[in-house]
PDB file of C-alpha atoms in Angstrom:
ATOM      1  CA  MET A   1      72.202  83.853  87.669  1.00  0.00           C
ATOM      2  CA  GLN A   2      74.000  87.079  86.736  1.00  0.00           C
ATOM      3  CA  ALA A   3      76.988  88.262  88.797  1.00  0.00           C
ATOM      4  CA  ASP A   4      78.457  91.626  87.783  1.00  0.00           C
ATOM      5  CA  VAL A   5      81.809  92.393  89.388  1.00  0.00           C
ATOM      6  CA  GLU A   6      83.267  95.899  89.330  1.00  0.00           C
ATOM      7  CA  LEU A   7      86.866  96.244  88.111  1.00  0.00           C
ATOM      8  CA  ASP A   8      87.805  98.506  90.978  1.00  0.00           C
ATOM      9  CA  GLY A   9      89.191  97.699  94.422  1.00  0.00           C
ATOM     10  CA  VAL A  10      88.421  94.391  96.103  1.00  0.00           C
ATOM     11  CA  THR A  11      85.173  92.465  95.724  1.00  0.00           C
ATOM     12  CA  GLY A  12      84.601  89.807  98.367  1.00  0.00           C
ATOM     13  CA  LEU A  13      82.767  86.562  97.626  1.00  0.00           C
ATOM     14  CA  PHE A  14      81.309  85.292 100.877  1.00  0.00           C
ATOM     15  CA  GLY A  15      79.274  82.244 101.727  1.00  0.00           C
ATOM     16  CA  ALA A  16      79.303  78.809 103.293  1.00  0.00           C
ATOM     17  CA  SER A  17      81.276  75.916 101.845  1.00  0.00           C
ATOM     18  CA  GLY A  18      79.528  74.665  98.706  1.00  0.00           C
ATOM     19  CA  SER A  19      77.805  77.976  97.982  1.00  0.00           C
ATOM     20  CA  GLY A  20      79.569  78.418  94.626  1.00  0.00           C
ATOM     21  CA  LYS A  21      82.429  80.797  95.484  1.00  0.00           C
ATOM     22  CA  SER A  22      85.285  78.758  94.034  1.00  0.00           C
ATOM     23  CA  THR A  23      83.154  77.680  91.074  1.00  0.00           C
ATOM     24  CA  LEU A  24      82.642  81.334  90.157  1.00  0.00           C
ATOM     25  CA  LEU A  25      86.391  82.020  90.327  1.00  0.00           C
ATOM     26  CA  ARG A  26      87.172  78.988  88.185  1.00  0.00           C
ATOM     27  CA  LEU A  27      84.661  80.113  85.558  1.00  0.00           C
ATOM     28  CA  ILE A  28      86.288  83.555  85.432  1.00  0.00           C
ATOM     29  CA  ALA A  29      89.749  82.016  85.119  1.00  0.00           C
ATOM     30  CA  GLY A  30      88.644  79.546  82.455  1.00  0.00           C
ATOM     31  CA  LEU A  31      89.441  76.509  84.601  1.00  0.00           C
ATOM     32  CA  GLU A  32      85.802  75.411  84.304  1.00  0.00           C
ATOM     33  CA  ARG A  33      83.278  75.934  81.556  1.00  0.00           C
ATOM     34  CA  ALA A  34      79.555  76.389  82.111  1.00  0.00           C
ATOM     35  CA  ASP A  35      77.513  74.672  79.403  1.00  0.00           C
ATOM     36  CA  ASP A  36      75.019  77.525  79.097  1.00  0.00           C
ATOM     37  CA  GLY A  37      76.946  80.393  80.698  1.00  0.00           C
ATOM     38  CA  HIS A  38      78.876  83.432  79.614  1.00  0.00           C
ATOM     39  CA  VAL A  39      81.802  85.406  81.011  1.00  0.00           C
ATOM     40  CA  ARG A  40      82.793  88.898  79.888  1.00  0.00           C
ATOM     41  CA  PHE A  41      85.769  90.980  81.035  1.00  0.00           C
ATOM     42  CA  ALA A  42      85.800  94.744  80.405  1.00  0.00           C
ATOM     43  CA  GLY A  43      83.223  94.194  77.660  1.00  0.00           C
ATOM     44  CA  LYS A  44      85.168  91.397  75.914  1.00  0.00           C
ATOM     45  CA  PRO A  45      83.689  87.876  75.810  1.00  0.00           C
ATOM     46  CA  TRP A  46      85.729  85.184  77.508  1.00  0.00           C
ATOM     47  CA  GLN A  47      82.949  82.607  77.216  1.00  0.00           C
ATOM     48  CA  ASP A  48      79.618  82.573  75.431  1.00  0.00           C
ATOM     49  CA  ALA A  49      77.804  80.321  72.968  1.00  0.00           C
ATOM     50  CA  GLY A  50      80.556  80.630  70.350  1.00  0.00           C
ATOM     51  CA  THR A  51      83.600  81.749  72.344  1.00  0.00           C
ATOM     52  CA  PHE A  52      85.931  80.226  74.897  1.00  0.00           C
ATOM     53  CA  VAL A  53      89.171  82.026  75.693  1.00  0.00           C
ATOM     54  CA  PRO A  54      91.582  79.496  77.265  1.00  0.00           C
ATOM     55  CA  PRO A  55      93.037  80.217  80.718  1.00  0.00           C
ATOM     56  CA  HIS A  56      96.519  81.144  79.476  1.00  0.00           C
ATOM     57  CA  ARG A  57      95.033  83.916  77.311  1.00  0.00           C
ATOM     58  CA  ARG A  58      93.060  85.513  80.144  1.00  0.00           C
ATOM     59  CA  PRO A  59      95.019  88.245  82.008  1.00  0.00           C
ATOM     60  CA  VAL A  60      94.117  86.728  85.371  1.00  0.00           C
ATOM     61  CA  GLY A  61      96.312  85.987  88.375  1.00  0.00           C
ATOM     62  CA  TYR A  62      95.028  83.137  90.562  1.00  0.00           C
ATOM     63  CA  VAL A  63      96.169  82.656  94.174  1.00  0.00           C
ATOM     64  CA  PHE A  64      95.107  79.231  95.475  1.00  0.00           C
ATOM     65  CA  GLN A  65      94.790  77.861  99.006  1.00  0.00           C
ATOM     66  CA  ASP A  66      98.109  76.066  98.565  1.00  0.00           C
ATOM     67  CA  ALA A  67     101.135  77.946  97.268  1.00  0.00           C
ATOM     68  CA  ARG A  68     101.892  75.564  94.346  1.00  0.00           C
ATOM     69  CA  LEU A  69     105.526  76.672  94.135  1.00  0.00           C
ATOM     70  CA  PHE A  70     108.108  74.934  91.959  1.00  0.00           C
ATOM     71  CA  ARG A  71     110.030  72.833  94.450  1.00  0.00           C
ATOM     72  CA  HIS A  72     113.087  72.502  92.196  1.00  0.00           C
ATOM     73  CA  LEU A  73     113.557  76.303  92.145  1.00  0.00           C
ATOM     74  CA  ASP A  74     114.482  78.656  94.961  1.00  0.00           C
ATOM     75  CA  VAL A  75     112.360  81.706  95.763  1.00  0.00           C
ATOM     76  CA  ALA A  76     114.104  83.920  93.193  1.00  0.00           C
ATOM     77  CA  GLY A  77     113.763  81.195  90.566  1.00  0.00           C
ATOM     78  CA  ASN A  78     110.016  80.936  91.160  1.00  0.00           C
ATOM     79  CA  LEU A  79     109.633  84.696  90.805  1.00  0.00           C
ATOM     80  CA  ARG A  80     111.791  85.019  87.696  1.00  0.00           C
ATOM     81  CA  PHE A  81     109.895  82.179  86.014  1.00  0.00           C
ATOM     82  CA  ALA A  82     106.686  84.196  86.401  1.00  0.00           C
ATOM     83  CA  ALA A  83     108.340  87.416  85.229  1.00  0.00           C
ATOM     84  CA  ARG A  84     109.518  85.705  82.022  1.00  0.00           C
ATOM     85  CA  ARG A  85     105.978  84.554  81.223  1.00  0.00           C
ATOM     86  CA  ARG A  86     104.319  87.965  81.420  1.00  0.00           C
ATOM     87  CA  SER A  87     102.956  89.688  78.318  1.00  0.00           C
ATOM     88  CA  ASP A  88     105.362  91.189  75.803  1.00  0.00           C
ATOM     89  CA  ASP A  89     104.419  94.761  76.722  1.00  0.00           C
ATOM     90  CA  GLY A  90     105.970  94.270  80.170  1.00  0.00           C
ATOM     91  CA  ALA A  91     103.026  95.990  81.849  1.00  0.00           C
ATOM     92  CA  GLY A  92     102.369  95.420  85.508  1.00  0.00           C
ATOM     93  CA  PRO A  93     104.444  95.377  88.693  1.00  0.00           C
ATOM     94  CA  GLN A  94     108.177  94.948  88.235  1.00  0.00           C
ATOM     95  CA  PHE A  95     110.444  92.459  90.000  1.00  0.00           C
ATOM     96  CA  ASP A  96     112.041  94.782  92.553  1.00  0.00           C
ATOM     97  CA  GLU A  97     108.786  96.468  93.582  1.00  0.00           C
ATOM     98  CA  VAL A  98     107.018  93.133  94.003  1.00  0.00           C
ATOM     99  CA  VAL A  99     109.878  91.766  96.119  1.00  0.00           C
ATOM    100  CA  ALA A 100     109.678  94.887  98.271  1.00  0.00           C
ATOM    101  CA  ALA A 101     105.880  94.767  98.541  1.00  0.00           C
ATOM    102  CA  CYS A 102     105.950  91.151  99.751  1.00  0.00           C
ATOM    103  CA  ASP A 103     109.103  91.610 101.879  1.00  0.00           C
ATOM    104  CA  LEU A 104     110.917  88.793 100.091  1.00  0.00           C
ATOM    105  CA  ASP A 105     114.447  90.141  99.765  1.00  0.00           C
ATOM    106  CA  PRO A 106     115.743  88.062 102.736  1.00  0.00           C
ATOM    107  CA  LEU A 107     114.167  84.933 101.223  1.00  0.00           C
ATOM    108  CA  LEU A 108     115.323  85.101  97.593  1.00  0.00           C
ATOM    109  CA  ASP A 109     118.042  82.451  97.966  1.00  0.00           C
ATOM    110  CA  ARG A 110     115.943  80.142 100.133  1.00  0.00           C
ATOM    111  CA  ASP A 111     114.724  76.668  99.179  1.00  0.00           C
ATOM    112  CA  VAL A 112     110.924  76.941  98.996  1.00  0.00           C
ATOM    113  CA  ARG A 113     110.615  73.660 100.887  1.00  0.00           C
ATOM    114  CA  ALA A 114     112.206  75.348 103.916  1.00  0.00           C
ATOM    115  CA  LEU A 115     109.686  78.200 104.023  1.00  0.00           C
ATOM    116  CA  SER A 116     106.821  78.480 106.486  1.00  0.00           C
ATOM    117  CA  GLY A 117     103.271  78.338 105.161  1.00  0.00           C
ATOM    118  CA  GLY A 118     102.926  82.103 105.410  1.00  0.00           C
ATOM    119  CA  GLU A 119     106.217  82.676 103.599  1.00  0.00           C
ATOM    120  CA  GLN A 120     105.178  80.299 100.837  1.00  0.00           C
ATOM    121  CA  GLN A 121     101.933  82.221 100.331  1.00  0.00           C
ATOM    122  CA  ARG A 122     103.849  85.513 100.122  1.00  0.00           C
ATOM    123  CA  VAL A 123     106.019  83.990  97.396  1.00  0.00           C
ATOM    124  CA  ALA A 124     102.915  82.672  95.611  1.00  0.00           C
ATOM    125  CA  LEU A 125     101.350  86.141  95.798  1.00  0.00           C
ATOM    126  CA  ALA A 126     104.498  87.776  94.410  1.00  0.00           C
ATOM    127  CA  ARG A 127     104.738  85.214  91.615  1.00  0.00           C
ATOM    128  CA  THR A 128     101.130  85.929  90.643  1.00  0.00           C
ATOM    129  CA  LEU A 129     101.780  89.688  90.561  1.00  0.00           C
ATOM    130  CA  LEU A 130     104.815  89.210  88.333  1.00  0.00           C
ATOM    131  CA  CYS A 131     102.653  87.575  85.664  1.00  0.00           C
ATOM    132  CA  GLY A 132     101.213  91.054  84.988  1.00  0.00           C
ATOM    133  CA  PRO A 133      97.530  90.271  85.677  1.00  0.00           C
ATOM    134  CA  ARG A 134      94.697  92.717  85.078  1.00  0.00           C
ATOM    135  CA  LEU A 135      92.546  90.873  87.606  1.00  0.00           C
ATOM    136  CA  LEU A 136      93.540  88.994  90.772  1.00  0.00           C
ATOM    137  CA  LEU A 137      91.538  86.014  92.007  1.00  0.00           C
ATOM    138  CA  PHE A 138      92.065  84.844  95.588  1.00  0.00           C
ATOM    139  CA  ASP A 139      90.578  81.440  96.412  1.00  0.00           C
ATOM    140  CA  GLU A 140      90.695  81.318 100.223  1.00  0.00           C
ATOM    141  CA  PRO A 141      94.473  81.913 100.238  1.00  0.00           C
ATOM    142  CA  LEU A 142      94.684  81.865 104.054  1.00  0.00           C
ATOM    143  CA  ALA A 143      92.525  78.784 104.679  1.00  0.00           C
ATOM    144  CA  ALA A 144      95.506  76.494 105.313  1.00  0.00           C
ATOM    145  CA  LEU A 145      97.264  78.888 107.714  1.00  0.00           C
ATOM    146  CA  ASP A 146      96.958  79.146 111.476  1.00  0.00           C
ATOM    147  CA  ALA A 147      95.812  82.376 113.116  1.00  0.00           C
ATOM    148  CA  ALA A 148      99.321  83.748 113.606  1.00  0.00           C
ATOM    149  CA  ARG A 149     100.310  83.154 109.961  1.00  0.00           C
ATOM    150  CA  LYS A 150      97.049  84.733 108.767  1.00  0.00           C
ATOM    151  CA  HIS A 151      97.770  87.778 110.904  1.00  0.00           C
ATOM    152  CA  ASP A 152     101.225  88.040 109.341  1.00  0.00           C
ATOM    153  CA  ILE A 153     100.162  87.836 105.691  1.00  0.00           C
ATOM    154  CA  LEU A 154      96.945  89.903 105.747  1.00  0.00           C
ATOM    155  CA  PRO A 155      98.792  93.260 105.675  1.00  0.00           C
ATOM    156  CA  TYR A 156     100.564  92.240 102.440  1.00  0.00           C
ATOM    157  CA  ILE A 157      97.264  91.424 100.724  1.00  0.00           C
ATOM    158  CA  GLU A 158      95.670  94.542 102.195  1.00  0.00           C
ATOM    159  CA  SER A 159      98.369  96.815 100.733  1.00  0.00           C
ATOM    160  CA  LEU A 160      98.062  95.586  97.123  1.00  0.00           C
ATOM    161  CA  GLN A 161      95.427  98.075  96.007  1.00  0.00           C
ATOM    162  CA  ALA A 162      97.392 101.083  97.230  1.00  0.00           C
ATOM    163  CA  ARG A 163     100.610  99.779  95.667  1.00  0.00           C
ATOM    164  CA  PHE A 164      99.455  98.336  92.349  1.00  0.00           C
ATOM    165  CA  GLY A 165      95.759  99.138  91.825  1.00  0.00           C
ATOM    166  CA  ILE A 166      94.928  95.703  90.376  1.00  0.00           C
ATOM    167  CA  PRO A 167      91.248  94.840  90.952  1.00  0.00           C
ATOM    168  CA  ALA A 168      90.688  91.669  92.921  1.00  0.00           C
ATOM    169  CA  ILE A 169      87.999  89.142  93.757  1.00  0.00           C
ATOM    170  CA  TYR A 170      88.589  87.592  97.164  1.00  0.00           C
ATOM    171  CA  VAL A 171      86.849  84.354  98.148  1.00  0.00           C
ATOM    172  CA  SER A 172      86.478  83.461 101.797  1.00  0.00           C
ATOM    173  CA  HIS A 173      84.022  82.050 104.310  1.00  0.00           C
ATOM    174  CA  SER A 174      85.776  84.144 106.989  1.00  0.00           C
ATOM    175  CA  MET A 175      83.727  87.236 107.728  1.00  0.00           C
ATOM    176  CA  ASP A 176      86.749  88.883 109.414  1.00  0.00           C
ATOM    177  CA  GLU A 177      88.850  88.593 106.236  1.00  0.00           C
ATOM    178  CA  ILE A 178      86.069  89.947 104.027  1.00  0.00           C
ATOM    179  CA  VAL A 179      85.424  92.922 106.334  1.00  0.00           C
ATOM    180  CA  ARG A 180      89.118  93.781 106.460  1.00  0.00           C
ATOM    181  CA  LEU A 181      89.900  93.424 102.761  1.00  0.00           C
ATOM    182  CA  ALA A 182      86.782  93.965 100.639  1.00  0.00           C
ATOM    183  CA  ASP A 183      85.274  97.249  99.453  1.00  0.00           C
ATOM    184  CA  ARG A 184      82.077  95.436  98.520  1.00  0.00           C
ATOM    185  CA  VAL A 185      80.754  91.917  98.892  1.00  0.00           C
ATOM    186  CA  ILE A 186      78.654  89.408  96.972  1.00  0.00           C
ATOM    187  CA  VAL A 187      77.044  86.789  99.212  1.00  0.00           C
ATOM    188  CA  LEU A 188      76.398  83.434  97.536  1.00  0.00           C
ATOM    189  CA  ALA A 189      74.065  80.683  98.676  1.00  0.00           C
ATOM    190  CA  ASP A 190      73.241  77.553  96.672  1.00  0.00           C
ATOM    191  CA  GLY A 191      75.034  78.965  93.630  1.00  0.00           C
ATOM    192  CA  ARG A 192      72.941  82.150  93.596  1.00  0.00           C
ATOM    193  CA  VAL A 193      73.482  85.746  94.686  1.00  0.00           C
ATOM    194  CA  GLN A 194      71.799  86.187  98.032  1.00  0.00           C
ATOM    195  CA  ALA A 195      72.964  89.761  98.703  1.00  0.00           C
ATOM    196  CA  ARG A 196      75.466  92.301  97.383  1.00  0.00           C
ATOM    197  CA  GLY A 197      76.683  95.813  98.119  1.00  0.00           C
ATOM    198  CA  PRO A 198      79.076  97.667 100.474  1.00  0.00           C
ATOM    199  CA  THR A 199      80.760  95.155 102.754  1.00  0.00           C
ATOM    200  CA  VAL A 200      79.739  96.157 106.269  1.00  0.00           C
ATOM    201  CA  PRO A 201      76.035  96.911 105.616  1.00  0.00           C
ATOM    202  CA  VAL A 202      75.589  93.691 103.630  1.00  0.00           C
ATOM    203  CA  LEU A 203      77.284  91.485 106.218  1.00  0.00           C
ATOM    204  CA  ASP A 204      75.426  93.207 109.035  1.00  0.00           C
ATOM    205  CA  GLY A 205      72.235  92.180 107.251  1.00  0.00           C
ATOM    206  CA  LEU A 206      73.211  88.503 107.449  1.00  0.00           C
ATOM    207  CA  ALA A 207      71.975  88.232 111.032  1.00  0.00           C
ATOM    208  CA  LEU A 208      69.240  85.969 109.690  1.00  0.00           C
ATOM    209  CA  PRO A 209      66.744  83.743 111.475  1.00  0.00           C
ATOM    210  CA  SER A 210      67.742  80.093 111.837  1.00  0.00           C
ATOM    211  CA  ALA A 211      65.960  79.039 108.622  1.00  0.00           C
ATOM    212  CA  GLY A 212      67.913  81.633 106.654  1.00  0.00           C
ATOM    213  CA  ARG A 213      71.219  80.507 108.113  1.00  0.00           C
ATOM    214  CA  ALA A 214      70.412  76.902 107.279  1.00  0.00           C
ATOM    215  CA  SER A 215      69.717  77.830 103.674  1.00  0.00           C
ATOM    216  CA  MET A 216      73.278  79.137 103.332  1.00  0.00           C
ATOM    217  CA  SER A 217      74.800  75.869 104.493  1.00  0.00           C
ATOM    218  CA  ARG A 218      73.301  73.596 101.850  1.00  0.00           C
ATOM    219  CA  PRO A 219      75.696  72.460  99.110  1.00  0.00           C
ATOM    220  CA  CYS A 220      75.679  74.262  95.769  1.00  0.00           C
ATOM    221  CA  SER A 221      73.092  72.591  93.550  1.00  0.00           C
ATOM    222  CA  LYS A 222      73.425  74.790  90.473  1.00  0.00           C
ATOM    223  CA  PRO A 223      76.587  76.424  89.107  1.00  0.00           C
ATOM    224  CA  VAL A 224      76.822  80.104  88.344  1.00  0.00           C
ATOM    225  CA  SER A 225      75.704  80.551  84.750  1.00  0.00           C
ATOM    226  CA  SER A 226      76.720  84.135  84.052  1.00  0.00           C
ATOM    227  CA  VAL A 227      79.420  86.487  85.260  1.00  0.00           C
ATOM    228  CA  SER A 228      80.768  89.753  83.944  1.00  0.00           C
ATOM    229  CA  ALA A 229      83.389  92.232  85.059  1.00  0.00           C
ATOM    230  CA  ARG A 230      82.950  95.881  84.284  1.00  0.00           C
ATOM    231  CA  ARG A 231      84.742  99.145  84.869  1.00  0.00           C
ATOM    232  CA  CYS A 232      83.504 101.167  87.814  1.00  0.00           C
ATOM    233  CA  THR A 233      82.185 104.521  86.588  1.00  0.00           C
TER     234      THR A 233
END
């Protein structure tokens, strides 16, 4: 299965649990390796028959469901750790603009263990930005939050394109999140592309008969074997 992802704006990956959304992100990030697959980014191979670029050499920022903050560091310490690990050219969002974008100035001296779930995810988002990624991967970053926390953090994610212009792939099984955030959507079912295109028309077309809906709920039986990311022309 071939999945081409445009390096422009936000691409949503939508589908039921087990449809292959997180597997696709992990293949892009290099956290999993498909035996017979290939991954290319802006024309450069990240995985093929003779190539495997390790995760730390891929310019990818990954935001997980859980914040995964360093508990022994305060908020500022978590952010500065990421800033020190960015590429030597220093490209990408700078410390002060990321702090402003995620509204973290009042939290910089706070113990991360004392933060709410929404605050922790804002710190995780800022830390990812400070690594200087060329591609952002969001793996259901709001799944562990209640409705009020989701409502609070969505505007921060929504503003990233206007502020920083970093292309993103956003995984969710929430149609509301995909509609709000994604310029286009790829719908996965059973590890295969079921539909793709502009977000609203594609999701409107998912008003399927009962047999079609059932087919989306079956667990993924075959991993994605091919993915590429290309510049939008």
